[in-house]
């Protein structure tokens, strides 16, 4: 009976390790705090109807940023724990038992979670957030092709986030297999616990969300562009996003299928990837990397787009050779689909096969180098402003070059035999994913922050944050390259002091702490910008002298994006409009999609299906499956998914907005033109003074 | 204008902060290098395979730096030259690029990559792990079984076996026949002697290595394979032919024997195992283990090619 009701679940599953208990307590405290705050402010209804059920891509984009940011802190904590373990391993314990403060199983769970969280739940979230917010604005659309699919994709992502953190919040264990859970290590024989099941279902749920989101954005970009915007007039970030989403649609079904096969192996006793019964684990390695390699480019291409936008805007020049840049991005995404085997040259394929994939990998370097050349040519004879987005770009180039060089070295199969699975490899892909993707994300977030919030970000603290990231990165990953050359393999929970690796691991830890300081500074940067909101407010909608259509509307944009859908005649559409004079606003009726909670319901049921499978609770799976079907049917019969905003209502909203922004322009809150952005020290003083004021005057009573 | 002069000052301030940190970093790396020069396994090849692999790494690295360094210098120079505050620099937002410029953007990286491909293709064939190393000495074969979490070495010709320790003669080609038993994928790696290859159940991967200098070289599993992964280490001791023969004699005198029962005991997962020596190894252990995973269908002949 108990088994029927609860499956494998029992009290032993509850958190009982110090770090899971700590995580659970911290998480519960956070939830409790949020609940209290929302209840006191009476904001539940607002939260539900304005945000959680919203189909507005701008709001979904912001929710992606918030969840992704939270996961960045979570994955960063994992990183610190990994660094700490490796820096201290030979010093905790004596002789043979010098194995650090974490057991091997814990350590392996932590680096697995770190990889999964950073790739799926941080990088993907930020990239999808940027695409959600910016792409519809750049193509002059009011809306997405399928707003419902978009909210469903987002909530499935949140379901995946919950699933990957379940072992913390609820209990059990996480996979201890590395981020791709390579067979047969991840099979039922070697990983009998629920860890790999959590892994399967967190990726499965969020992966399906990614597929749906990608389909939606391909449709949107292909069908919803403003009149006159041909494909060859699209902004480059939109191009990068299109390439990325096409790749995502190509590869994510492959992940879904692979995960199902792995699930069948583990739960139904099939033999796809087992070592016995005719299965072959090498097939798993092939399948997972056929998805896994292009996945990195799914993240990278929108980041290339961001850099192209930033370089053109801050050089005040159109991109040099637009066609070359676009062909470069298309080239990268085309080659990216045929290089996966370079992840396992060492599995024993013949020299012909290895050499072929080496050639394909080297081919990818060509369009990538071309992209860099177009950026140089764009800066040539420009007038370059060095605001923080540009700093992120310049930092990206340095780190990305190191990552690119080492990447091509790894593409030479005989060299790869030595470098594979070493820390050299780990340093290489961190150069690409931090230097390339994450710097691209930060670059884009800083660049579009005024568009999203109506506030420019504080430059001074932003600059310090950049330098902390850049220097911290060099300090933690250059020693990692060196360790690789010393023969240090990845994922070691302990090693002998006699190897001489410890000083370098300690340097890495220090670098990691500097990166954490960078993260703290980024949070401080946002806080300082809010404090100085009167000074940093942007009422023009175009703070940088932008070139593409997202700057043609207000900051933040109204929920219908544009009062008038712009007519596009040239590539830098908004730049051209500014030269010729902006069109007069003419008001028209606008169709707006209605908010819907169907996405949350379906994702909630999907989460329960996953949870049921993890713990073998069959009734829960069946009930949730029925729930999903019912919600889909009900949603399908909903004929009234849109409502109309009349021209008169639009006019009223627009006039109110203009009046408000004029009022803000006149009342600058006492800030003078000569004032500068707050420094970190000024921020600290301000926060201390504020805290003292609250305590002295007992202001909390008012709350 | 004044705002930007202030900006450059601030930049310089941060720059000096950056500079100090870089100095610290460099110093630490230097200390590591000075005290641990011998620990750079990949830069200290002790055999021809590792040597050629190192040469390939150095060649490809140098080739790529040849294109990357000028590109980076150009990029930062252009960024600096056309800064907003430089009034002497021309601002021309309408510059058009000619066909030749676009062509060379594609051509330059293509040429570099072509050179690398032309070097890489034959090198990959030459350094194929399964390829026998040419030598006057007769090669010896060592069967390697990855278990949870130990390496078992069986010398079929000498009829001895060892655990987590392998001794080989110098200047003699060694064929490591890699397989695994009741273990996830592992990767057999002796960085001083040459690159790694996977050891997998039901398969035999052949890794040819040769040592040129006597010494103790650390080996490990490079691929994560479970809880005991970090402790799955061994020593590759290379010695002269005479010393090797003496060692074989010594092991042959050891009281332990690797028969089916002892083999079964080894299969029980255990971590950080000490070296062990067996005077005799049942000759069918390795073949049986392949049969165990492949049934009647024998992959061994298929992969031997």
PDB file of N, CA, C and O in Angstrom, chain A residues 418-455:
ATOM      1  N   UNK A 418      46.215  13.776 -25.409  1.00  0.00           N
ATOM      2  CA  UNK A 418      46.889  14.235 -24.191  1.00  0.00           C
ATOM      3  C   UNK A 418      46.039  15.224 -23.386  1.00  0.00           C
ATOM      4  O   UNK A 418      46.101  15.238 -22.168  1.00  0.00           O
ATOM      5  N   UNK A 419      45.279  16.058 -24.093  1.00  0.00           N
ATOM      6  CA  UNK A 419      44.601  17.151 -23.397  1.00  0.00           C
ATOM      7  C   UNK A 419      43.187  16.795 -22.961  1.00  0.00           C
ATOM      8  O   UNK A 419      42.616  17.438 -22.088  1.00  0.00           O
ATOM      9  N   UNK A 420      42.627  15.762 -23.575  1.00  0.00           N
ATOM     10  CA  UNK A 420      41.250  15.410 -23.273  1.00  0.00           C
ATOM     11  C   UNK A 420      41.112  15.028 -21.798  1.00  0.00           C
ATOM     12  O   UNK A 420      42.005  14.410 -21.230  1.00  0.00           O
ATOM     13  N   UNK A 421      39.955  15.391 -21.219  1.00  0.00           N
ATOM     14  CA  UNK A 421      39.664  15.057 -19.827  1.00  0.00           C
ATOM     15  C   UNK A 421      40.632  15.678 -18.837  1.00  0.00           C
ATOM     16  O   UNK A 421      40.605  15.361 -17.648  1.00  0.00           O
ATOM     17  N   UNK A 422      41.528  16.536 -19.324  1.00  0.00           N
ATOM     18  CA  UNK A 422      42.421  17.214 -18.385  1.00  0.00           C
ATOM     19  C   UNK A 422      41.812  18.576 -18.051  1.00  0.00           C
ATOM     20  O   UNK A 422      40.840  19.001 -18.662  1.00  0.00           O
ATOM     21  N   UNK A 423      42.416  19.248 -17.077  1.00  0.00           N
ATOM     22  CA  UNK A 423      41.896  20.562 -16.706  1.00  0.00           C
ATOM     23  C   UNK A 423      42.099  21.585 -17.818  1.00  0.00           C
ATOM     24  O   UNK A 423      41.445  22.612 -17.850  1.00  0.00           O
ATOM     25  N   UNK A 424      43.009  21.281 -18.753  1.00  0.00           N
ATOM     26  CA  UNK A 424      43.198  22.145 -19.919  1.00  0.00           C
ATOM     27  C   UNK A 424      41.878  22.272 -20.677  1.00  0.00           C
ATOM     28  O   UNK A 424      41.464  23.355 -21.072  1.00  0.00           O
ATOM     29  N   UNK A 425      41.225  21.141 -20.850  1.00  0.00           N
ATOM     30  CA  UNK A 425      39.929  21.109 -21.539  1.00  0.00           C
ATOM     31  C   UNK A 425      38.888  21.905 -20.759  1.00  0.00           C
ATOM     32  O   UNK A 425      38.117  22.683 -21.331  1.00  0.00           O
ATOM     33  N   UNK A 426      38.884  21.720 -19.440  1.00  0.00           N
ATOM     34  CA  UNK A 426      37.908  22.424 -18.608  1.00  0.00           C
ATOM     35  C   UNK A 426      38.132  23.937 -18.707  1.00  0.00           C
ATOM     36  O   UNK A 426      37.188  24.711 -18.838  1.00  0.00           O
ATOM     37  N   UNK A 427      39.415  24.332 -18.689  1.00  0.00           N
ATOM     38  CA  UNK A 427      39.727  25.756 -18.813  1.00  0.00           C
ATOM     39  C   UNK A 427      39.282  26.270 -20.175  1.00  0.00           C
ATOM     40  O   UNK A 427      38.749  27.375 -20.296  1.00  0.00           O
ATOM     41  N   UNK A 428      39.475  25.445 -21.224  1.00  0.00           N
ATOM     42  CA  UNK A 428      39.055  25.858 -22.573  1.00  0.00           C
ATOM     43  C   UNK A 428      37.563  26.165 -22.613  1.00  0.00           C
ATOM     44  O   UNK A 428      37.148  27.214 -23.062  1.00  0.00           O
ATOM     45  N   UNK A 429      36.735  25.227 -22.138  1.00  0.00           N
ATOM     46  CA  UNK A 429      35.314  25.510 -22.344  1.00  0.00           C
ATOM     47  C   UNK A 429      34.788  26.560 -21.381  1.00  0.00           C
ATOM     48  O   UNK A 429      33.813  27.248 -21.690  1.00  0.00           O
ATOM     49  N   UNK A 430      35.465  26.745 -20.255  1.00  0.00           N
ATOM     50  CA  UNK A 430      35.065  27.883 -19.423  1.00  0.00           C
ATOM     51  C   UNK A 430      35.427  29.211 -20.100  1.00  0.00           C
ATOM     52  O   UNK A 430      34.721  30.195 -19.944  1.00  0.00           O
ATOM     53  N   UNK A 431      36.539  29.216 -20.855  1.00  0.00           N
ATOM     54  CA  UNK A 431      36.869  30.430 -21.605  1.00  0.00           C
ATOM     55  C   UNK A 431      35.764  30.760 -22.584  1.00  0.00           C
ATOM     56  O   UNK A 431      35.409  31.923 -22.785  1.00  0.00           O
ATOM     57  N   UNK A 432      35.218  29.728 -23.233  1.00  0.00           N
ATOM     58  CA  UNK A 432      34.167  29.963 -24.215  1.00  0.00           C
ATOM     59  C   UNK A 432      32.866  30.359 -23.520  1.00  0.00           C
ATOM     60  O   UNK A 432      32.187  31.279 -23.946  1.00  0.00           O
ATOM     61  N   UNK A 433      32.517  29.639 -22.467  1.00  0.00           N
ATOM     62  CA  UNK A 433      31.188  29.833 -21.891  1.00  0.00           C
ATOM     63  C   UNK A 433      31.160  31.069 -20.982  1.00  0.00           C
ATOM     64  O   UNK A 433      30.180  31.796 -20.976  1.00  0.00           O
ATOM     65  N   UNK A 434      32.229  31.343 -20.251  1.00  0.00           N
ATOM     66  CA  UNK A 434      32.246  32.569 -19.444  1.00  0.00           C
ATOM     67  C   UNK A 434      32.644  33.748 -20.317  1.00  0.00           C
ATOM     68  O   UNK A 434      31.909  34.728 -20.442  1.00  0.00           O
ATOM     69  N   UNK A 435      33.826  33.625 -20.953  1.00  0.00           N
ATOM     70  CA  UNK A 435      34.306  34.739 -21.774  1.00  0.00           C
ATOM     71  C   UNK A 435      33.378  35.048 -22.928  1.00  0.00           C
ATOM     72  O   UNK A 435      33.145  36.205 -23.266  1.00  0.00           O
ATOM     73  N   UNK A 436      32.826  34.026 -23.558  1.00  0.00           N
ATOM     74  CA  UNK A 436      31.955  34.246 -24.700  1.00  0.00           C
ATOM     75  C   UNK A 436      30.519  34.488 -24.297  1.00  0.00           C
ATOM     76  O   UNK A 436      29.998  35.589 -24.439  1.00  0.00           O
ATOM     77  N   UNK A 437      29.891  33.446 -23.762  1.00  0.00           N
ATOM     78  CA  UNK A 437      28.446  33.516 -23.529  1.00  0.00           C
ATOM     79  C   UNK A 437      28.107  34.471 -22.385  1.00  0.00           C
ATOM     80  O   UNK A 437      27.311  35.395 -22.537  1.00  0.00           O
ATOM     81  N   UNK A 438      28.739  34.267 -21.224  1.00  0.00           N
ATOM     82  CA  UNK A 438      28.344  35.063 -20.057  1.00  0.00           C
ATOM     83  C   UNK A 438      28.704  36.537 -20.232  1.00  0.00           C
ATOM     84  O   UNK A 438      27.908  37.423 -19.900  1.00  0.00           O
ATOM     85  N   UNK A 439      29.896  36.812 -20.774  1.00  0.00           N
ATOM     86  CA  UNK A 439      30.252  38.211 -21.025  1.00  0.00           C
ATOM     87  C   UNK A 439      29.274  38.808 -22.044  1.00  0.00           C
ATOM     88  O   UNK A 439      28.900  39.980 -21.947  1.00  0.00           O
ATOM     89  N   UNK A 440      28.867  38.011 -23.020  1.00  0.00           N
ATOM     90  CA  UNK A 440      27.884  38.478 -23.996  1.00  0.00           C
ATOM     91  C   UNK A 440      26.573  38.821 -23.326  1.00  0.00           C
ATOM     92  O   UNK A 440      25.932  39.831 -23.633  1.00  0.00           O
ATOM     93  N   UNK A 441      26.169  37.971 -22.382  1.00  0.00           N
ATOM     94  CA  UNK A 441      24.924  38.213 -21.652  1.00  0.00           C
ATOM     95  C   UNK A 441      25.030  39.497 -20.830  1.00  0.00           C
ATOM     96  O   UNK A 441      24.142  40.349 -20.857  1.00  0.00           O
ATOM     97  N   UNK A 442      26.149  39.649 -20.108  1.00  0.00           N
ATOM     98  CA  UNK A 442      26.316  40.854 -19.293  1.00  0.00           C
ATOM     99  C   UNK A 442      26.371  42.087 -20.182  1.00  0.00           C
ATOM    100  O   UNK A 442      25.815  43.144 -19.855  1.00  0.00           O
ATOM    101  N   UNK A 443      27.077  41.952 -21.317  1.00  0.00           N
ATOM    102  CA  UNK A 443      27.163  43.051 -22.282  1.00  0.00           C
ATOM    103  C   UNK A 443      25.756  43.446 -22.717  1.00  0.00           C
ATOM    104  O   UNK A 443      25.380  44.618 -22.664  1.00  0.00           O
ATOM    105  N   UNK A 444      24.953  42.437 -23.095  1.00  0.00           N
ATOM    106  CA  UNK A 444      23.595  42.713 -23.559  1.00  0.00           C
ATOM    107  C   UNK A 444      22.722  43.276 -22.461  1.00  0.00           C
ATOM    108  O   UNK A 444      21.946  44.207 -22.679  1.00  0.00           O
ATOM    109  N   UNK A 445      22.867  42.740 -21.247  1.00  0.00           N
ATOM    110  CA  UNK A 445      22.020  43.224 -20.152  1.00  0.00           C
ATOM    111  C   UNK A 445      22.336  44.677 -19.826  1.00  0.00           C
ATOM    112  O   UNK A 445      21.436  45.475 -19.571  1.00  0.00           O
ATOM    113  N   UNK A 446      23.638  45.034 -19.836  1.00  0.00           N
ATOM    114  CA  UNK A 446      24.003  46.423 -19.556  1.00  0.00           C
ATOM    115  C   UNK A 446      23.499  47.336 -20.664  1.00  0.00           C
ATOM    116  O   UNK A 446      23.023  48.442 -20.422  1.00  0.00           O
ATOM    117  N   UNK A 447      23.623  46.834 -21.889  1.00  0.00           N
ATOM    118  CA  UNK A 447      23.243  47.627 -23.061  1.00  0.00           C
ATOM    119  C   UNK A 447      21.743  47.866 -23.082  1.00  0.00           C
ATOM    120  O   UNK A 447      21.281  48.973 -23.361  1.00  0.00           O
ATOM    121  N   UNK A 448      20.946  46.836 -22.794  1.00  0.00           N
ATOM    122  CA  UNK A 448      19.499  46.960 -22.914  1.00  0.00           C
ATOM    123  C   UNK A 448      18.817  47.274 -21.583  1.00  0.00           C
ATOM    124  O   UNK A 448      17.605  47.417 -21.542  1.00  0.00           O
ATOM    125  N   UNK A 449      19.608  47.390 -20.500  1.00  0.00           N
ATOM    126  CA  UNK A 449      19.004  47.688 -19.200  1.00  0.00           C
ATOM    127  C   UNK A 449      18.147  48.955 -19.243  1.00  0.00           C
ATOM    128  O   UNK A 449      17.026  48.970 -18.730  1.00  0.00           O
ATOM    129  N   UNK A 450      18.643  50.055 -19.889  1.00  0.00           N
ATOM    130  CA  UNK A 450      17.800  51.257 -19.970  1.00  0.00           C
ATOM    131  C   UNK A 450      16.490  50.998 -20.714  1.00  0.00           C
ATOM    132  O   UNK A 450      15.461  51.583 -20.376  1.00  0.00           O
ATOM    133  N   UNK A 451      16.534  50.120 -21.712  1.00  0.00           N
ATOM    134  CA  UNK A 451      15.315  49.801 -22.448  1.00  0.00           C
ATOM    135  C   UNK A 451      14.337  49.043 -21.550  1.00  0.00           C
ATOM    136  O   UNK A 451      13.140  49.299 -21.547  1.00  0.00           O
ATOM    137  N   UNK A 452      14.890  48.146 -20.741  1.00  0.00           N
ATOM    138  CA  UNK A 452      14.035  47.270 -19.948  1.00  0.00           C
ATOM    139  C   UNK A 452      13.455  48.003 -18.747  1.00  0.00           C
ATOM    140  O   UNK A 452      12.302  47.814 -18.385  1.00  0.00           O
ATOM    141  N   UNK A 453      14.267  48.881 -18.119  1.00  0.00           N
ATOM    142  CA  UNK A 453      13.823  49.507 -16.869  1.00  0.00           C
ATOM    143  C   UNK A 453      13.619  51.012 -16.980  1.00  0.00           C
ATOM    144  O   UNK A 453      13.013  51.611 -16.095  1.00  0.00           O
ATOM    145  N   UNK A 454      14.151  51.617 -18.038  1.00  0.00           N
ATOM    146  CA  UNK A 454      14.108  53.076 -18.099  1.00  0.00           C
ATOM    147  C   UNK A 454      15.231  53.729 -17.311  1.00  0.00           C
ATOM    148  O   UNK A 454      15.245  54.933 -17.128  1.00  0.00           O
ATOM    149  N   UNK A 455      16.162  52.927 -16.821  1.00  0.00           N
ATOM    150  CA  UNK A 455      17.298  53.452 -16.052  1.00  0.00           C
ATOM    151  C   UNK A 455      18.591  52.990 -16.688  1.00  0.00           C
ATOM    152  O   UNK A 455      18.732  51.816 -17.016  1.00  0.00           O
TER     153      UNK A 455
END
